[in-house]
Structures are given as structure tokens and as C-alpha cells.
Amino acid sequence: MKVNPYSALRTLATVTSQPIRQPKPQTAPRAPRRDALRNDAIVINAARAVFAELGPQASMETIATRAGLGVGTIYRRFPGKDALLDAIARLLTEEIDQAAAAALEDPDPGAGLERFLEFVGAFHAEKRRYAAALTDRVADDDAVSARTADRVLRLTQKAVDAGYLTQGVTADDIKALIVALRGVVAASPDGDDAPWRRFLRIHLTGLRAD
Amino acid sequence: MKVNPYSALRTLATVTSQPIRQPKPQTAPRAPRRDALRNDAIVINAARAVFAELGPQASMETIATRAGLGVGTIYRRFPGKDALLDAIARLLTEEIDQAAAAALEDPDPGAGLERFLEFVGAFHAEKRRYAAALTDRVADDDAVSARTADRVLRLTQKAVDAGYLTQGVTADDIKALIVALRGVVAASPDGDDAPWRRFLRIHLTGLRAD
DNA sequence: TGTTAAGGTGAATATGGATTCCGCTTTGGA
DNA sequence: TCCAAAGCGGAATCCATATTCACCTTAACA
């Protein structure tokens, strides 16, 4: 069993009668080191690159090498591989959220929706190797996730109201289209955008018909 | 290094001068044992069940237990887990092929196509946990695979000729729809068929519109 | 019914990674 | 410039499987 280091210190202090500088209880002890802050981003970027190339089963060793760091460093910031994936998932959700926000700005709701869906397609194409491993990593009731869901909902409603989409189309239909797109992308040869673009076109036709 | 057991036997034979019963070269040595034949199917069925439940990362141990056999027995028939997955993939391709064949029989090409796609959706729903791990396990130029591809091609052409699908729709569009369906199924809650059915409906509308 | 090889078993082994740990290095702060 | 504390590195450890193998059973055939 391990000895509690704090009790040892306290004992020593008593014996030597040295005044102890008590750090003010809630004061931040010290500024975080610059390299530590930098590495945080380096790790995530390396992980994204490696996962994109090798898929989610890429080893921590590989990620560390790519980052130019030791494995231990990764574990200092992220509890484990799973947490790393979670962090990436949140980051990507954020990116999708940005795109949704931008789409909502478009004065033409139909154009905005199309732009958003094309972004999603390209997004999945870039992450084809590990996109599937990201599902369910961000809880539905997570702040970002909820915000995005709300944006998609409004995007859909605006498109319906503007007459771009048929009456009766819901946000769930758009979500289904998004995961479908992922399936098409995953099954197409790397770098070939034509299949998912065509697929998107056709499905939108279906969503617009009476 | 390991000694070749055959040379050892040969040496013994020479020394003792015993006549060796040479089995007639090309004669089938013996009929396969009944239990062996039976186990072959037992293993595949157990594997299908376990994969459906736990996904493709289920252990060989689990499969063996489910089959009521020892792990070694599985390895006697299949070189390894990968080969087991391959075998299942081929089997499932065969099932899809059957469905395609049946659909071609339908006097109404449109109804036949719809029936086929609904079969595919239900098929994926049943295998939602491991369907993704099956892709690319059966080569495109494999006999069954090629036959199925041809059937889908004919199914599509008939549907176009009959005016059910718009002019210009190709077999690739149907294949894309199939993988898309897989994506939708994978993202829906277990056992809920409504999402993929609705999705199929909508996409077919898109494929039928001018 | 006896002989024998095919077939079955599952403990032992091999392997590939994830995760931990501790000595060494760097940085913040006085 | 000096002293910790915060960080880093990466070999050592741990673990969860896949796979092998030496020995035991059982079915086929005479």
C-alpha cells in the first residue's frame, strides 16, 4: 500500500517547526506550461490524421509517433483512447454545427439546406475511414449536440415553409439522409465524390416531390 | 527447429523391414464423420447468432461456447476468425441473391424491385451489429457476387423499361440505395423498422420522378 | 467387435495493443 | 539563476484475444 504523501509532509513540518507557506486555498497554483497547451492540439490533430488514414483501430503508438510525442504524453491529457475519440467526436460535432449555423444565414432556405448537406457529404468523405466509430460518442443531450439538432430542425422548417421541401418532411428525414450519405460515402472508392452527390440529388428530389 | 515426422517413420520402417500398407493413391480414404458434417453448420449458425448479438468483435471463445463445441473444433474447419466471417459473408450474399432471383420472377417489375429492396432493408436490420464488417469480404468477381450484380442490373433495367423508374436510373443507383439503407438501419434504434421504410419510400419517389 | 484415422478438446502459448510508471527534462516564478 | 512542480518519454506491464497442439473420443470400415 502507498503512503499518503501529505500526512508525511505535515509530520515533517511539525518536527522542524518550519513555517509552511500555505498556498491560498482556491488560488490557481501555477500557469500551465506552454508546451503542454501546445501538445493538447498537436495530439488531437495527429489523432485525426492517423484515424483518417488507418481507421479507428490505429494504435496509440502510431498516433504518438505522428505527433512526435511519447505515448505517455497522450495519456497525461486523455484518460485513454476512448476519451480521445470522444474529444474528436465533440470537435467534429462543433464543425457540423458551424455549417448548420452558416446555412441558416442563407436568405434562400432551399439553397442553405443544400449547402449544408453538401458540406456533410464532403465532411464524411474526408472521414470515411472512421466516421462510423464516432456515432454515439456525443450524447444527444450534450450542449453542442442539442444546439445542432435545433439548428437542423429550424433549417428543415424554413425549407418546408419556403416550399422547397414537401409539407410533412421532418428534421428526422434530414438526419436519416445524413447517415445514409455516410453509408454511400463509405461504400464508394476513396476520393470519388460523384456517387454521394448523385445520391443526394436523387433523394432531395424525393423530398421535394408531392 | 522441428523434425519432420515423416522421415522418422520412414526410418523406422526400413529398420524393421515391415511391409507398409500403401493406401491406393487416389482412393477416397474414408467417408467424413457425421458429427463433423453437422458441426460445420453448427459453427456457422452459432457465429451468425453471436455476431448479430455482440458484433464482429465477439470472441472465438464465445462462439465456441454458443456452439457447444471447443475452440479447437472451429479452427479445424476454418483457418481463423477472418475465414469464418468470409464464409458468413458468402452465405449472406447467397441469400441476397435468392431474393434478387425471386424479385425477377415478379411479373410487375416495379413490385419486384420494391419487394427486393424491402428484403434488403429487413436483412440489414437483422444484421445491424455486424453488417458493416461484411463489406469487401466477397470479391466482386466472385461467382455469387457477380451473379447477384447481374440480377440487380436486370431488375433495374426491367423497372426502367416498365416505366417504374425514371429513364437514366442505373444499377449503381440501386446499389447506392442499398448501402444507404444500411446506414439508416445502423443509426436507428434496434427493432424499429419505420425509419428505413420511410427513407426507402422517399428515395424511391426520387428515383421515379422525372 | 477391433482397429484406426478423422475429429474434438481446451489448456498453453503467441500476439498485439492499451495503459502504467518512474526517472529525466523543461518551464514558471521568486 | 535556482527550485520545485508540471510535463515528457518510452520501456515494462498487463490484458484480452486469437491460434496452436498434444492427447483423448468417436465413428467408419473390415
GROMACS .gro file of N, CA and C (backbone and C1' of nucleotides) in nm, chain D residues 1-28:
model
  196
  451DT       P    1   2.203   3.296  -1.574
  451DT     O5'    2   2.173   3.276  -1.419
  451DT     C5'    3   2.266   3.318  -1.320
  451DT     C4'    4   2.224   3.259  -1.190
  451DT     C3'    5   2.213   3.106  -1.194
  451DT     O3'    6   2.247   3.052  -1.064
  451DT     C1'    7   1.999   3.198  -1.154
  452DC       P    8   2.243   2.892  -1.044
  452DC     O5'    9   2.111   2.875  -0.956
  452DC     C5'   10   2.096   2.951  -0.837
  452DC     C4'   11   1.976   2.900  -0.759
  452DC     C3'   12   1.964   2.747  -0.761
  452DC     O3'   13   1.914   2.702  -0.635
  452DC     C1'   14   1.775   2.843  -0.871
  453DC       P   15   1.887   2.542  -0.614
  453DC     O5'   16   1.729   2.541  -0.602
  453DC     C5'   17   1.665   2.639  -0.521
  453DC     C4'   18   1.516   2.609  -0.512
  453DC     C3'   19   1.484   2.459  -0.501
  453DC     O3'   20   1.370   2.445  -0.416
  453DC     C1'   21   1.394   2.542  -0.703
  454DA       P   22   1.338   2.305  -0.346
  454DA     O5'   23   1.295   2.226  -0.468
  454DA     C5'   24   1.182   2.172  -0.499
  454DA     C4'   25   1.058   2.252  -0.515
  454DA     C3'   26   0.944   2.160  -0.551
  454DA     O3'   27   0.820   2.213  -0.513
  454DA     C1'   28   1.013   2.286  -0.742
  455DA       P   29   0.695   2.111  -0.508
  455DA     O5'   30   0.627   2.139  -0.649
  455DA     C5'   31   0.593   2.273  -0.683
  455DA     C4'   32   0.534   2.274  -0.822
  455DA     C3'   33   0.438   2.158  -0.848
  455DA     O3'   34   0.334   2.207  -0.932
  455DA     C1'   35   0.623   2.140  -0.995
  456DA       P   36   0.224   2.108  -0.991
  456DA     O5'   37   0.265   2.107  -1.145
  456DA     C5'   38   0.286   2.232  -1.209
  456DA     C4'   39   0.317   2.207  -1.356
  456DA     C3'   40   0.222   2.108  -1.423
  456DA     O3'   41   0.199   2.154  -1.555
  456DA     C1'   42   0.443   2.023  -1.429
  457DG       P   43   0.100   2.079  -1.654
  457DG     O5'   44   0.198   2.028  -1.764
  457DG     C5'   45   0.320   1.973  -1.722
  457DG     C4'   46   0.408   1.949  -1.842
  457DG     C3'   47   0.351   1.841  -1.934
  457DG     O3'   48   0.400   1.861  -2.066
  457DG     C1'   49   0.540   1.758  -1.816
  458DC       P   50   0.358   1.759  -2.183
  458DC     O5'   51   0.489   1.668  -2.186
  458DC     C5'   52   0.616   1.729  -2.199
  458DC     C4'   53   0.724   1.625  -2.221
  458DC     C3'   54   0.681   1.510  -2.315
  458DC     O3'   55   0.785   1.489  -2.408
  458DC     C1'   56   0.752   1.422  -2.104
  459DG       P   57   0.768   1.382  -2.524
  459DG     O5'   58   0.843   1.257  -2.461
  459DG     C5'   59   0.975   1.277  -2.411
  459DG     C4'   60   1.043   1.143  -2.390
  459DG     C3'   61   1.006   1.037  -2.494
  459DG     O3'   62   1.124   0.964  -2.523
  459DG     C1'   63   0.934   0.967  -2.277
  460DG       P   64   1.128   0.866  -2.649
  460DG     O5'   65   1.128   0.719  -2.590
  460DG     C5'   66   1.180   0.694  -2.458
  460DG     C4'   67   1.132   0.558  -2.412
  460DG     C3'   68   1.074   0.470  -2.522
  460DG     O3'   69   1.092   0.334  -2.486
  460DG     C1'   70   0.907   0.512  -2.367
  461DA       P   71   1.188   0.241  -2.561
  461DA     O5'   72   1.229   0.139  -2.448
  461DA     C5'   73   1.309   0.185  -2.338
  461DA     C4'   74   1.262   0.119  -2.209
  461DA     C3'   75   1.242  -0.031  -2.223
  461DA     O3'   76   1.279  -0.092  -2.098
  461DA     C1'   77   1.034   0.069  -2.170
  462DA       P   78   1.243  -0.249  -2.070
  462DA     O5'   79   1.112  -0.240  -1.981
  462DA     C5'   80   1.117  -0.173  -1.856
  462DA     C4'   81   0.994  -0.211  -1.775
  462DA     C3'   82   0.965  -0.361  -1.771
  462DA     O3'   83   0.914  -0.394  -1.642
  462DA     C1'   84   0.785  -0.250  -1.880
  463DT       P   85   0.838  -0.535  -1.618
  463DT     O5'   86   0.685  -0.497  -1.642
  463DT     C5'   87   0.633  -0.377  -1.583
  463DT     C4'   88   0.482  -0.383  -1.581
  463DT     C3'   89   0.423  -0.522  -1.557
  463DT     O3'   90   0.309  -0.507  -1.473
  463DT     C1'   91   0.350  -0.439  -1.767
  464DC       P   92   0.228  -0.634  -1.422
  464DC     O5'   93   0.091  -0.613  -1.500
  464DC     C5'   94   0.051  -0.482  -1.537
  464DC     C4'   95  -0.078  -0.488  -1.615
  464DC     C3'   96  -0.159  -0.615  -1.590
  464DC     O3'   97  -0.296  -0.576  -1.582
  464DC     C1'   98  -0.098  -0.603  -1.820
  465DC       P   99  -0.410  -0.684  -1.548
  465DC     O5'  100  -0.479  -0.701  -1.689
  465DC     C5'  101  -0.448  -0.613  -1.795
  465DC     C4'  102  -0.540  -0.640  -1.911
  465DC     C3'  103  -0.624  -0.767  -1.897
  465DC     O3'  104  -0.746  -0.746  -1.964
  465DC     C1'  105  -0.468  -0.795  -2.073
  466DA       P  106  -0.870  -0.841  -1.938
  466DA     O5'  107  -0.944  -0.828  -2.078
  466DA     C5'  108  -0.903  -0.728  -2.170
  466DA     C4'  109  -0.898  -0.786  -2.309
  466DA     C3'  110  -0.992  -0.905  -2.327
  466DA     O3'  111  -1.062  -0.885  -2.448
  466DA     C1'  112  -0.772  -0.968  -2.389
  467DT       P  113  -1.170  -0.990  -2.493
  467DT     O5'  114  -1.067  -1.103  -2.527
  467DT     C5'  115  -1.091  -1.191  -2.628
  467DT     C4'  116  -1.010  -1.155  -2.752
  467DT     C3'  117  -1.020  -1.273  -2.845
  467DT     O3'  118  -1.035  -1.231  -2.978
  467DT     C1'  119  -0.794  -1.247  -2.768
  468DA       P  120  -1.099  -1.327  -3.081
  468DA     O5'  121  -0.973  -1.384  -3.159
  468DA     C5'  122  -0.892  -1.296  -3.232
  468DA     C4'  123  -0.761  -1.363  -3.265
  468DA     C3'  124  -0.775  -1.490  -3.350
  468DA     O3'  125  -0.676  -1.485  -3.451
  468DA     C1'  126  -0.659  -1.540  -3.148
  469DT       P  127  -0.680  -1.590  -3.569
  469DT     O5'  128  -0.590  -1.707  -3.509
  469DT     C5'  129  -0.458  -1.674  -3.469
  469DT     C4'  130  -0.387  -1.796  -3.416
  469DT     C3'  131  -0.416  -1.928  -3.489
  469DT     O3'  132  -0.290  -1.983  -3.529
  469DT     C1'  133  -0.434  -1.959  -3.255
  470DT       P  134  -0.280  -2.124  -3.596
  470DT     O5'  135  -0.213  -2.208  -3.477
  470DT     C5'  136  -0.104  -2.149  -3.409
  470DT     C4'  137  -0.053  -2.245  -3.303
  470DT     C3'  138  -0.026  -2.386  -3.352
  470DT     O3'  139   0.093  -2.429  -3.288
  470DT     C1'  140  -0.181  -2.394  -3.174
  471DC       P  141   0.171  -2.555  -3.347
  471DC     O5'  142   0.145  -2.663  -3.234
  471DC     C5'  143   0.128  -2.618  -3.099
  471DC     C4'  144   0.098  -2.738  -3.011
  471DC     C3'  145   0.123  -2.873  -3.080
  471DC     O3'  146   0.161  -2.965  -2.979
  471DC     C1'  147  -0.104  -2.857  -3.026
  472DA       P  148   0.283  -3.061  -2.996
  472DA     O5'  149   0.262  -3.163  -2.877
  472DA     C5'  150   0.235  -3.110  -2.747
  472DA     C4'  151   0.135  -3.201  -2.677
  472DA     C3'  152   0.158  -3.350  -2.703
  472DA     O3'  153   0.133  -3.420  -2.583
  472DA     C1'  154  -0.058  -3.291  -2.778
  473DC       P  155   0.125  -3.577  -2.577
  473DC     O5'  156  -0.028  -3.600  -2.544
  473DC     C5'  157  -0.090  -3.514  -2.448
  473DC     C4'  158  -0.237  -3.547  -2.439
  473DC     C3'  159  -0.267  -3.698  -2.439
  473DC     O3'  160  -0.376  -3.721  -2.351
  473DC     C1'  161  -0.378  -3.600  -2.620
  474DC       P  162  -0.428  -3.870  -2.329
  474DC     O5'  163  -0.582  -3.857  -2.366
  474DC     C5'  164  -0.659  -3.751  -2.306
  474DC     C4'  165  -0.797  -3.747  -2.370
  474DC     C3'  166  -0.871  -3.881  -2.371
  474DC     O3'  167  -1.008  -3.858  -2.341
  474DC     C1'  168  -0.847  -3.803  -2.592
  475DT       P  169  -1.105  -3.981  -2.313
  475DT     O5'  170  -1.221  -3.953  -2.417
  475DT     C5'  171  -1.186  -3.909  -2.547
  475DT     C4'  172  -1.311  -3.875  -2.625
  475DT     C3'  173  -1.414  -3.988  -2.630
  475DT     O3'  174  -1.542  -3.931  -2.651
  475DT     C1'  175  -1.302  -3.970  -2.839
  476DT       P  176  -1.668  -4.029  -2.674
  476DT     O5'  177  -1.671  -4.044  -2.833
  476DT     C5'  178  -1.682  -3.926  -2.914
  476DT     C4'  179  -1.692  -3.968  -3.059
  476DT     C3'  180  -1.790  -4.081  -3.086
  476DT     O3'  181  -1.862  -4.048  -3.203
  476DT     C1'  182  -1.576  -4.140  -3.170
  477DA       P  183  -1.999  -4.123  -3.240
  477DA     O5'  184  -1.974  -4.147  -3.395
  477DA     C5'  185  -1.924  -4.040  -3.473
  477DA     C4'  186  -1.851  -4.097  -3.593
  477DA     C3'  187  -1.933  -4.198  -3.673
  477DA     O3'  188  -1.904  -4.178  -3.809
  477DA     C1'  189  -1.735  -4.301  -3.596
  478DA       P  190  -1.984  -4.254  -3.923
  478DA     O5'  191  -1.864  -4.334  -3.992
  478DA     C5'  192  -1.764  -4.262  -4.062
  478DA     C4'  193  -1.664  -4.359  -4.123
  478DA     C3'  194  -1.727  -4.464  -4.214
  478DA     O3'  195  -1.637  -4.481  -4.323
  478DA     C1'  196  -1.618  -4.572  -4.033
   0.00000   0.00000   0.00000
